[in-house]
Structures are given as structure tokens and as C-alpha cells.
GROMACS .gro file of C-alpha atoms in nm:
model
  410
    1MET     CA    1  22.159   5.719  27.222
    2PHE     CA    2  22.326   5.627  27.552
    3LEU     CA    3  22.346   5.993  27.662
    4THR     CA    4  21.979   6.047  27.585
    5ARG     CA    5  21.881   5.756  27.808
    6LEU     CA    6  22.098   5.890  28.092
    7SER     CA    7  21.937   6.234  28.064
    8ARG     CA    8  21.596   6.078  28.094
    9LEU     CA    9  21.691   5.870  28.393
   10ASN     CA   10  21.877   6.155  28.571
   11PRO     CA   11  21.701   6.485  28.495
   12ASN     CA   12  21.880   6.812  28.544
   13PRO     CA   13  21.830   6.938  28.905
   14LEU     CA   14  21.825   7.300  28.788
   15LEU     CA   15  21.520   7.231  28.576
   16LEU     CA   16  21.343   7.074  28.873
   17ILE     CA   17  21.410   7.380  29.091
   18LEU     CA   18  21.292   7.623  28.820
   19THR     CA   19  20.974   7.427  28.764
   20ARG     CA   20  20.904   7.423  29.138
   21HIS     CA   21  20.944   7.801  29.160
   22LEU     CA   22  20.721   7.865  28.861
   23SER     CA   23  20.448   7.640  28.999
   24ASN     CA   24  20.430   7.851  29.316
   25PRO     CA   25  20.375   8.214  29.206
   26SER     CA   26  20.346   8.345  29.565
   27LYS     CA   27  20.713   8.263  29.638
   28LEU     CA   28  20.822   8.425  29.311
   29HIS     CA   29  20.641   8.747  29.402
   30ASP     CA   30  20.787   8.753  29.755
   31ARG     CA   31  21.146   8.685  29.654
   32TYR     CA   32  21.181   8.837  29.306
   33SER     CA   33  20.872   9.066  29.273
   34PHE     CA   34  20.770   8.860  28.969
   35LYS     CA   35  20.412   8.819  28.851
   36PRO     CA   36  20.348   8.531  28.607
   37PRO     CA   37  20.155   8.611  28.286
   38PRO     CA   38  19.788   8.509  28.267
   39SER     CA   39  19.873   8.214  28.046
   40LEU     CA   40  20.084   8.060  28.329
   41SER     CA   41  19.845   8.147  28.609
   42PRO     CA   42  19.682   7.831  28.751
   43ASN     CA   43  19.347   8.008  28.809
   44THR     CA   44  19.301   8.134  28.454
   45GLN     CA   45  19.456   7.835  28.275
   46GLY     CA   46  19.234   7.713  27.990
   47GLN     CA   47  19.013   8.024  27.992
   48ASN     CA   48  18.981   8.299  27.736
   49PRO     CA   49  19.185   8.602  27.855
   50ASN     CA   50  18.930   8.838  27.696
   51HIS     CA   51  18.622   8.686  27.862
   52ASN     CA   52  18.587   8.988  28.093
   53ASN     CA   53  18.628   9.241  27.813
   54PRO     CA   54  18.303   9.441  27.804
   55LYS     CA   55  18.377   9.588  27.460
   56LYS     CA   56  18.373   9.254  27.280
   57LYS     CA   57  18.022   9.134  27.189
   58GLN     CA   58  17.951   8.768  27.234
   59LYS     CA   59  17.775   8.578  26.957
   60PRO     CA   60  17.418   8.473  27.031
   61GLN     CA   61  17.362   8.105  27.091
   62TYR     CA   62  17.264   7.912  26.777
   63ARG     CA   63  16.895   7.839  26.748
   64PRO     CA   64  16.767   7.612  26.469
   65PRO     CA   65  16.498   7.765  26.246
   66SER     CA   66  16.139   7.673  26.319
   67SER     CA   67  15.824   7.726  26.118
   68LEU     CA   68  15.638   7.794  26.444
   69ASP     CA   69  15.852   8.098  26.525
   70ARG     CA   70  15.664   8.385  26.363
   71THR     CA   71  15.748   8.668  26.600
   72GLY     CA   72  15.685   8.999  26.429
   73GLN     CA   73  15.533   8.838  26.117
   74LYS     CA   74  15.180   8.879  25.990
   75PRO     CA   75  14.953   8.576  25.939
   76ILE     CA   76  14.950   8.429  25.589
   77HIS     CA   77  14.650   8.539  25.384
   78SER     CA   78  14.511   8.314  25.111
   79ASP     CA   79  14.231   8.421  24.878
   80LEU     CA   80  14.135   8.067  24.776
   81PRO     CA   81  13.753   8.054  24.773
   82PHE     CA   82  13.703   7.727  24.961
   83ASP     CA   83  13.737   7.590  25.313
   84PHE     CA   84  14.072   7.436  25.402
   85ARG     CA   85  14.038   7.067  25.494
   86TYR     CA   86  14.291   6.792  25.544
   87SER     CA   87  14.128   6.576  25.274
   88TYR     CA   88  13.884   6.708  25.015
   89THR     CA   89  13.777   6.370  24.876
   90GLU     CA   90  13.749   6.167  25.198
   91SER     CA   91  13.549   6.425  25.396
   92SER     CA   92  13.216   6.581  25.316
   93PRO     CA   93  13.093   6.919  25.444
   94THR     CA   94  12.736   6.782  25.457
   95VAL     CA   95  12.820   6.510  25.715
   96ARG     CA   96  12.806   6.642  26.070
   97PRO     CA   97  13.046   6.494  26.329
   98ILE     CA   98  12.916   6.420  26.676
   99GLY     CA   99  13.235   6.529  26.855
  100LEU     CA  100  13.606   6.610  26.836
  101ARG     CA  101  13.898   6.394  26.948
  102GLU     CA  102  14.125   6.686  27.041
  103PRO     CA  103  14.106   7.058  27.117
  104LYS     CA  104  14.077   7.291  26.820
  105TYR     CA  105  14.450   7.318  26.751
  106SER     CA  106  14.512   7.454  26.402
  107PRO     CA  107  14.726   7.210  26.195
  108PHE     CA  108  14.872   7.514  26.015
  109GLY     CA  109  15.047   7.625  26.335
  110PRO     CA  110  14.955   7.891  26.590
  111GLY     CA  111  14.895   8.226  26.423
  112ARG     CA  112  15.031   8.124  26.082
  113ILE     CA  113  14.712   8.189  25.881
  114ASP     CA  114  14.427   8.437  25.916
  115ARG     CA  115  14.164   8.161  25.926
  116GLU     CA  116  14.040   7.998  26.243
  117TRP     CA  117  14.036   7.619  26.272
  118ILE     CA  118  13.692   7.499  26.392
  119GLY     CA  119  13.781   7.131  26.437
  120VAL     CA  120  13.705   6.997  26.089
  121CYS     CA  121  13.810   7.280  25.856
  122ALA     CA  122  13.935   7.637  25.832
  123PRO     CA  123  13.638   7.821  25.673
  124ALA     CA  124  13.686   8.096  25.418
  125VAL     CA  125  13.410   8.309  25.577
  126ASP     CA  126  13.376   8.460  25.924
  127PRO     CA  127  13.430   8.176  26.175
  128LYS     CA  128  13.194   8.339  26.426
  129VAL     CA  129  12.904   8.253  26.198
  130ARG     CA  130  13.027   7.899  26.136
  131SER     CA  131  13.047   7.611  26.381
  132VAL     CA  132  13.103   7.237  26.381
  133GLU     CA  133  12.730   7.169  26.387
  134GLY     CA  134  12.662   7.380  26.079
  135ALA     CA  135  12.969   7.330  25.856
  136GLU     CA  136  12.792   7.384  25.525
  137GLU     CA  137  12.975   7.571  25.253
  138ASP     CA  138  12.873   7.917  25.143
  139PRO     CA  139  12.701   7.897  24.798
  140LYS     CA  140  12.876   8.218  24.687
  141LEU     CA  141  13.213   8.044  24.710
  142GLU     CA  142  13.115   7.793  24.441
  143GLU     CA  143  13.029   8.071  24.197
  144LYS     CA  144  13.357   8.244  24.274
  145ARG     CA  145  13.550   7.923  24.204
  146LYS     CA  146  13.374   7.879  23.868
  147ARG     CA  147  13.457   8.233  23.757
  148ARG     CA  148  13.819   8.194  23.864
  149ARG     CA  149  13.852   7.859  23.688
  150GLN     CA  150  13.710   7.997  23.364
  151LYS     CA  151  13.954   8.286  23.380
  152VAL     CA  152  14.252   8.053  23.425
  153GLN     CA  153  14.146   7.797  23.165
  154GLY     CA  154  14.079   8.037  22.880
  155GLU     CA  155  14.001   7.883  22.543
  156PRO     CA  156  13.965   7.502  22.541
  157LEU     CA  157  14.236   7.282  22.395
  158THR     CA  158  14.212   7.147  22.044
  159PRO     CA  159  14.237   6.767  21.992
  160ALA     CA  160  14.591   6.806  21.853
  161GLU     CA  161  14.708   7.008  22.155
  162ARG     CA  162  14.551   6.760  22.393
  163LYS     CA  163  14.729   6.468  22.223
  164ILE     CA  164  15.066   6.645  22.252
  165LEU     CA  165  15.020   6.710  22.625
  166VAL     CA  166  14.901   6.355  22.694
  167ASP     CA  167  15.194   6.215  22.498
  168LYS     CA  168  15.439   6.418  22.710
  169CYS     CA  169  15.292   6.269  23.028
  170GLN     CA  170  15.343   5.908  22.921
  171ARG     CA  171  15.570   5.692  23.134
  172PRO     CA  172  15.856   5.658  22.883
  173LYS     CA  173  15.865   6.038  22.839
  174THR     CA  174  15.865   6.161  23.200
  175LYS     CA  175  15.892   6.030  23.554
  176ARG     CA  176  15.710   6.323  23.711
  177GLN     CA  177  15.403   6.193  23.891
  178ILE     CA  178  15.187   6.267  24.194
  179ASN     CA  179  15.052   5.970  24.388
  180LEU     CA  180  14.703   5.998  24.539
  181GLY     CA  181  14.663   5.734  24.809
  182ARG     CA  182  14.429   5.636  25.089
  183ASP     CA  183  14.396   5.992  25.223
  184GLY     CA  184  14.269   6.115  24.886
  185LEU     CA  185  14.328   6.471  24.771
  186THR     CA  186  14.497   6.631  25.073
  187HIS     CA  187  14.552   7.002  25.126
  188ASN     CA  188  14.931   6.987  25.088
  189MET     CA  189  14.887   6.801  24.759
  190LEU     CA  190  14.749   7.124  24.607
  191ASN     CA  191  15.091   7.282  24.662
  192ASP     CA  192  15.262   6.982  24.497
  193ILE     CA  193  15.044   7.021  24.188
  194GLN     CA  194  15.129   7.391  24.166
  195ASN     CA  195  15.501   7.307  24.191
  196HIS     CA  196  15.471   7.059  23.901
  197TRP     CA  197  15.291   7.320  23.692
  198LYS     CA  198  15.599   7.544  23.716
  199HIS     CA  199  15.783   7.313  23.475
  200ASP     CA  200  15.509   7.147  23.268
  201GLU     CA  201  15.165   7.241  23.145
  202ALA     CA  202  15.017   6.909  23.257
  203VAL     CA  203  15.090   6.668  23.541
  204ARG     CA  204  15.023   6.296  23.576
  205ILE     CA  205  14.832   6.185  23.887
  206LYS     CA  206  14.803   5.819  23.985
  207CYS     CA  207  14.511   5.728  24.213
  208LEU     CA  208  14.510   5.406  24.414
  209GLY     CA  209  14.330   5.277  24.721
  210VAL     CA  210  14.008   5.388  24.886
  211PRO     CA  211  13.943   5.709  24.681
  212THR     CA  212  13.919   5.509  24.356
  213VAL     CA  213  13.581   5.370  24.463
  214ASP     CA  214  13.434   5.707  24.361
  215MET     CA  215  13.653   5.833  24.077
  216LYS     CA  216  13.388   6.085  23.977
  217ASN     CA  217  13.435   6.262  24.311
  218VAL     CA  218  13.814   6.257  24.273
  219CYS     CA  219  13.798   6.418  23.928
  220THR     CA  220  13.545   6.678  24.047
  221GLN     CA  221  13.750   6.779  24.351
  222LEU     CA  222  14.073   6.799  24.151
  223GLU     CA  223  13.920   7.040  23.898
  224ASP     CA  224  13.736   7.237  24.166
  225LYS     CA  225  14.029   7.292  24.404
  226THR     CA  226  14.316   7.335  24.156
  227PHE     CA  227  14.120   7.526  23.884
  228GLY     CA  228  14.270   7.283  23.630
  229LYS     CA  229  14.117   7.056  23.367
  230ILE     CA  230  14.142   6.677  23.335
  231ILE     CA  231  14.226   6.607  22.972
  232HIS     CA  232  14.279   6.230  22.993
  233ARG     CA  233  14.188   5.943  23.225
  234HIS     CA  234  14.279   5.576  23.205
  235GLY     CA  235  14.170   5.382  23.511
  236GLY     CA  236  14.321   5.558  23.809
  237VAL     CA  237  14.576   5.757  23.606
  238LEU     CA  238  14.480   6.117  23.527
  239VAL     CA  239  14.638   6.400  23.332
  240LEU     CA  240  14.559   6.742  23.483
  241TYR     CA  241  14.607   7.049  23.261
  242ARG     CA  242  14.681   7.385  23.423
  243GLY     CA  243  14.508   7.615  23.168
  244ARG     CA  244  14.608   7.860  22.896
  245ASN     CA  245  14.609   8.169  23.117
  246TYR     CA  246  14.796   8.009  23.407
  247LYS     CA  247  15.094   8.214  23.529
  248PRO     CA  248  15.334   8.046  23.775
  249LYS     CA  249  15.439   8.380  23.925
  250LYS     CA  250  15.077   8.455  24.014
  251ARG     CA  251  14.999   8.116  24.164
  252PRO     CA  252  14.764   8.115  24.463
  253VAL     CA  253  14.901   8.122  24.816
  254ILE     CA  254  14.857   7.777  24.973
  255PRO     CA  255  14.967   7.758  25.341
  256LEU     CA  256  15.095   7.413  25.432
  257MET     CA  257  14.961   7.194  25.711
  258LEU     CA  258  15.236   7.109  25.959
  259TRP     CA  259  15.071   6.793  26.092
  260ARG     CA  260  14.772   6.573  26.030
  261PRO     CA  261  14.472   6.667  26.246
  262HIS     CA  262  14.276   6.396  26.425
  263GLU     CA  263  13.955   6.291  26.252
  264PRO     CA  264  13.637   6.393  26.434
  265VAL     CA  265  13.397   6.140  26.581
  266TYR     CA  266  13.121   6.032  26.342
  267PRO     CA  267  12.815   5.813  26.408
  268ARG     CA  268  12.865   5.436  26.403
  269LEU     CA  269  12.837   5.266  26.066
  270ILE     CA  270  12.715   4.933  26.202
  271LYS     CA  271  12.406   4.957  26.420
  272THR     CA  272  12.301   4.702  26.679
  273THR     CA  273  11.989   4.616  26.483
  274ILE     CA  274  11.924   4.679  26.115
  275ASP     CA  275  11.629   4.904  26.044
  276GLY     CA  276  11.316   4.697  25.991
  277LEU     CA  277  11.462   4.377  26.145
  278SER     CA  278  11.462   4.235  26.495
  279ILE     CA  279  11.772   4.146  26.695
  280GLU     CA  280  11.744   3.775  26.611
  281GLU     CA  281  11.696   3.844  26.239
  282THR     CA  282  11.998   4.077  26.242
  283LYS     CA  283  12.219   3.810  26.404
  284GLU     CA  284  12.101   3.550  26.157
  285MET     CA  285  12.169   3.779  25.861
  286ARG     CA  286  12.523   3.849  25.983
  287LYS     CA  287  12.592   3.475  26.010
  288ARG     CA  288  12.458   3.413  25.660
  289GLY     CA  289  12.653   3.709  25.520
  290LEU     CA  290  12.987   3.567  25.636
  291VAL     CA  291  12.913   3.233  25.465
  292VAL     CA  292  12.797   3.348  25.120
  293PRO     CA  293  13.061   3.330  24.842
  294ALA     CA  294  13.280   3.637  24.812
  295LEU     CA  295  13.202   3.865  24.521
  296THR     CA  296  13.567   3.973  24.490
  297LYS     CA  297  13.886   4.002  24.693
  298LEU     CA  298  14.031   4.350  24.724
  299ALA     CA  299  14.408   4.394  24.705
  300LYS     CA  300  14.588   4.647  24.919
  301ASN     CA  301  14.623   4.985  24.746
  302GLY     CA  302  14.444   4.857  24.437
  303TYR     CA  303  14.211   5.019  24.189
  304TYR     CA  304  13.845   4.978  24.290
  305GLY     CA  305  13.676   5.181  24.017
  306SER     CA  306  13.431   4.907  23.913
  307LEU     CA  307  13.336   4.792  24.264
  308VAL     CA  308  13.008   4.988  24.280
  309SER     CA  309  12.881   4.850  23.949
  310MET     CA  310  12.979   4.495  24.055
  311VAL     CA  311  12.777   4.523  24.376
  312ARG     CA  312  12.476   4.663  24.188
  313ASP     CA  313  12.486   4.377  23.938
  314ALA     CA  314  12.516   4.121  24.220
  315PHE     CA  315  12.208   4.263  24.396
  316ILE     CA  316  11.994   4.166  24.096
  317CYS     CA  317  12.021   3.797  24.186
  318CYS     CA  318  12.158   3.797  24.544
  319GLU     CA  319  12.024   3.952  24.863
  320LEU     CA  320  12.358   3.961  25.048
  321VAL     CA  321  12.699   4.045  24.904
  322ARG     CA  322  13.032   3.974  25.072
  323ILE     CA  323  13.360   4.142  24.977
  324ASP     CA  324  13.684   3.987  25.102
  325CYS     CA  325  13.919   4.255  25.246
  326GLN     CA  326  14.187   4.042  25.410
  327GLY     CA  327  14.516   4.229  25.426
  328LEU     CA  328  14.359   4.576  25.416
  329GLU     CA  329  14.374   4.825  25.702
  330LYS     CA  330  14.063   4.837  25.918
  331SER     CA  331  14.009   5.205  25.847
  332ASP     CA  332  14.037   5.138  25.471
  333TYR     CA  333  13.760   4.880  25.438
  334LYS     CA  334  13.539   5.081  25.671
  335LYS     CA  335  13.572   5.380  25.436
  336ILE     CA  336  13.499   5.152  25.138
  337GLY     CA  337  13.184   5.026  25.310
  338CYS     CA  338  13.072   5.383  25.382
  339LYS     CA  339  13.118   5.474  25.014
  340LEU     CA  340  12.923   5.166  24.902
  341ARG     CA  341  12.640   5.256  25.137
  342ASP     CA  342  12.601   5.597  24.969
  343LEU     CA  343  12.674   5.504  24.607
  344VAL     CA  344  12.498   5.169  24.556
  345PRO     CA  345  12.290   5.236  24.787
  346CYS     CA  346  12.281   4.949  25.037
  347ILE     CA  347  12.272   4.864  25.408
  348LEU     CA  348  12.591   4.770  25.593
  349VAL     CA  349  12.558   4.444  25.786
  350THR     CA  350  12.900   4.371  25.939
  351PHE     CA  351  13.277   4.426  25.913
  352GLU     CA  352  13.375   4.112  26.108
  353LYS     CA  353  13.669   3.892  26.001
  354GLU     CA  354  13.794   4.158  25.758
  355GLN     CA  355  13.484   4.122  25.541
  356ILE     CA  356  13.235   4.377  25.406
  357VAL     CA  357  12.881   4.235  25.407
  358VAL     CA  358  12.606   4.451  25.259
  359TRP     CA  359  12.232   4.392  25.224
  360ARG     CA  360  12.020   4.531  24.944
  361GLY     CA  361  11.713   4.589  25.167
  362LYS     CA  362  11.355   4.469  25.152
  363ASP     CA  363  11.214   4.689  24.874
  364TYR     CA  364  11.514   4.696  24.643
  365LYS     CA  365  11.477   4.848  24.298
  366PRO     CA  366  11.781   4.858  24.068
  367LEU     CA  367  11.879   5.204  23.951
  368GLU     CA  368  11.841   5.258  23.579
  369ASP     CA  369  11.990   5.606  23.542
  370GLY     CA  370  12.304   5.550  23.748
  371TYR     CA  371  12.608   5.727  23.604
  372PHE     CA  372  12.945   5.555  23.620
  373LEU     CA  373  13.275   5.671  23.485
  374PRO     CA  374  13.411   5.429  23.222
  375ASP     CA  375  13.756   5.280  23.257
  376ARG     CA  376  13.892   5.512  22.988
  377GLU     CA  377  13.778   5.859  22.885
  378LEU     CA  378  13.887   6.067  22.590
  379PHE     CA  379  13.841   6.442  22.589
  380ASP     CA  380  13.854   6.518  22.218
  381ASN     CA  381  13.557   6.756  22.225
  382PRO     CA  382  13.683   7.117  22.230
  383GLU     CA  383  13.392   7.211  22.455
  384GLY     CA  384  13.532   6.986  22.728
  385ASP     CA  385  13.246   6.731  22.738
  386LEU     CA  386  13.320   6.374  22.834
  387VAL     CA  387  13.340   6.132  22.543
  388SER     CA  388  13.293   5.787  22.686
  389GLY     CA  389  13.520   5.518  22.559
  390LYS     CA  390  13.491   5.150  22.638
  391GLU     CA  391  13.273   5.048  22.927
  392GLY     CA  392  13.445   5.005  23.264
  393CYS     CA  393  13.681   4.709  23.252
  394GLY     CA  394  13.887   4.798  23.560
  395ASN     CA  395  13.951   4.512  23.801
  396SER     CA  396  13.889   4.543  24.172
  397ASP     CA  397  14.166   4.293  24.247
  398GLY     CA  398  14.430   4.564  24.238
  399SER     CA  399  14.532   4.532  23.871
  400SER     CA  400  14.532   4.903  23.807
  401SER     CA  401  14.611   5.054  23.472
  402GLU     CA  402  14.990   5.037  23.459
  403LYS     CA  403  14.991   5.055  23.079
  404GLU     CA  404  15.093   5.350  22.873
  405PHE     CA  405  14.836   5.609  22.781
  406ASP     CA  406  14.650   5.564  22.456
  407SER     CA  407  14.627   5.917  22.318
  408GLY     CA  408  14.459   5.818  21.995
  409GLU     CA  409  14.091   5.859  21.919
  410GLU     CA  410  13.859   5.565  21.940
   0.00000   0.00000   0.00000
């Protein structure tokens, strides 16, 4: 121990001289004709000795994969006979926008599909003929969709087969489910449904929020765009059957949207003056509408399937109807008001203070032949006709049908 300490305190002078000579290679070369190896050279210390070797190929720099990089690849072709939209239930091809909020950037990515984005959709026909002002669908596409759906569906299900499929989709049996929210049936949701159909013949879809105001439109768009068949419905919970002749290996090509496009600019819902009234009468009606008792209070992401029938019944005895929407997003209760205007029909008065106030109009006549979907529907008829169950008992306060499916006949 003592000798070790002395060696540390008094280093060997020969080692110091040798280290000094090695640190200065010019003196070594002059005196001893010695050239140090590259590893001891101060200029190349820490560098790869083979960095100047032309024979060795260097690895290319790592580049993360990107869906936008399609160099040398052809655009994706899809033979689906309908126009690609972001949402099929919350947008209508008959409503014309008055402008666009952004340039016509395709949400599918540059050059990824062989369809051109015209601002609101990617049409299935020649885009040179179509434009934003005339975005009406080609009538031949509807016939093509019907023929394709009939080919996929094949023979209708028997009541026993339908009960077995509905029983498999009950909550205690499976956790597989697709949630349909405020955006409605989106384009990428079609791909999710096809992925579920790989494993099961039927898939459970739970609908909540704004699209449930018009459940008839949701059911129609689901069957029209997926070529499936709704075999059971309880409130906002649906069971969608894929069809007898469905083959997962021959599923349609559905290109995915990479981002959500901006909604176009539509005309204002609330006008300065209501048609047929003066400015003073319009202001007075808006004040009275905010004071009348609320018909119902809507919960966030609730089930609103019976809202249209409630407003129609209230118009029999009341001129103005107020719906409390506190806690909802502004865009949500504006969409609900737009749906009420078309389905009831009625006149929108105001959206102030998170309220929807609607007026029935001067010459109001209640509709007698209005068709509403009941709260529960059974599809026991082999021909696929709707067999209405109990009359709509769904609550607009958000108490959606969380119960298990009742697959028995009424």
C-alpha cells in the first residue's frame, strides 16, 4: 500500500519522457524515422480509419415512412359507386355551399386516389362535368348501388338466423362495437365496418349525439354505403349484417382520409328578420321565445330520436318552442336546429344563450302522414320489411338505450 502511494506521488521519469516523445510525432520521425499508427495520430483520433475508402458503401440516412410519399406508385382506384364525402349523414348533396374555407386540397393526400377533390366531395364521375355549384349525384350511381347490394345480400335471413346474429351482438357476448358520434357516418368509418366484418357476420353500432335526431337517415346511409342490412334496432343501437354472399377477400377498396377537411360556408340559419314579420316583431318574438318554458333539456352526446315528434306535439298548443341546450357545443345545437327546421318543419328564431327557439309559422297545419322510426324495430319478416314495435319511448335527455337487446318477437 505504501509503495503504491509513493509511485503515484513520484511517477517514473522514463514514462514521462516516452509520453512526451509519443505526443510529438515530428520529433520521432526526425530522430528515429518512426511514423505513429493512425490510431495514435492526433489528427485522425476519434475518426473511422475507413472513412476515405471508396469501395465501402455508406448506409443511406434513415427516413421514417410516410403515407404521402408515393413516388413511383399509381393512384388508388376504388370502384365504389358513390361520391366520397367526409360525413354522409351530416352533409347533403342537394344543399349548395356559398364558398370554401380553404383551397381544394384533397384530404386523401396529393395523388393518392384517382378522384379529384372539388371542395365538398370527391365525385365518382368526371370532375370536369361536376363543380361545387352543381354537386348533385348521378342517378345511375343509385341504381348501381342497388344492384351491388342485392348481389351481396343474397337470400334474406330467416327469423331464427336473425335471432342468433342479434344474440351474438349483445353486450355480455361481445365487446366489439363501433361508435357513431357527432360527425355521423364518416368515410373512414366504412373501413372500420369492413374490418369488423372480417371476424363476424354482424357488427353492433351505437349512435349518439346530433345524428340521432334523424335516425331514419342514419339507417338509410348505413345500408346504402356499406351494402349491408340492419337486422335490429333499439334506440340508437343498431346491428348491421354484412350479407350472405359477402367475401372478406373481395371487400371494396376504401382509401382513407388523412385529415378532416374544413366545412364549406353555408347560408346563415338565423336571418335578421323572419319572413313575413317586421324587425320589431322579430325582436319581440325572440324575447318571448327565451322566456317560454323549456320543452326539454338536451344532454351532451345523448339520444335525441324522439325530439322531432316532441316539437310537433308541442306546436299543437304552443306557437313558440324552446329547447335548453346548455352544455352542448355551439356547432352541435346549430346542427340540431337545422335538422328540426327540415323535419318538423319550423322556422328558426334564435340560438342565443345556448337555447334553440323555433316558431311554427302563421299558417301551421300539423302533418298527419309523418313517418317516424319507433324506439324499437324488429325485422322478423323474411322480405326485410320493417315491423314496428312499441311507439317511440326514447328520451331526449340523454338516457339512451343502454339495455341489452331483446331478440324475441313481440
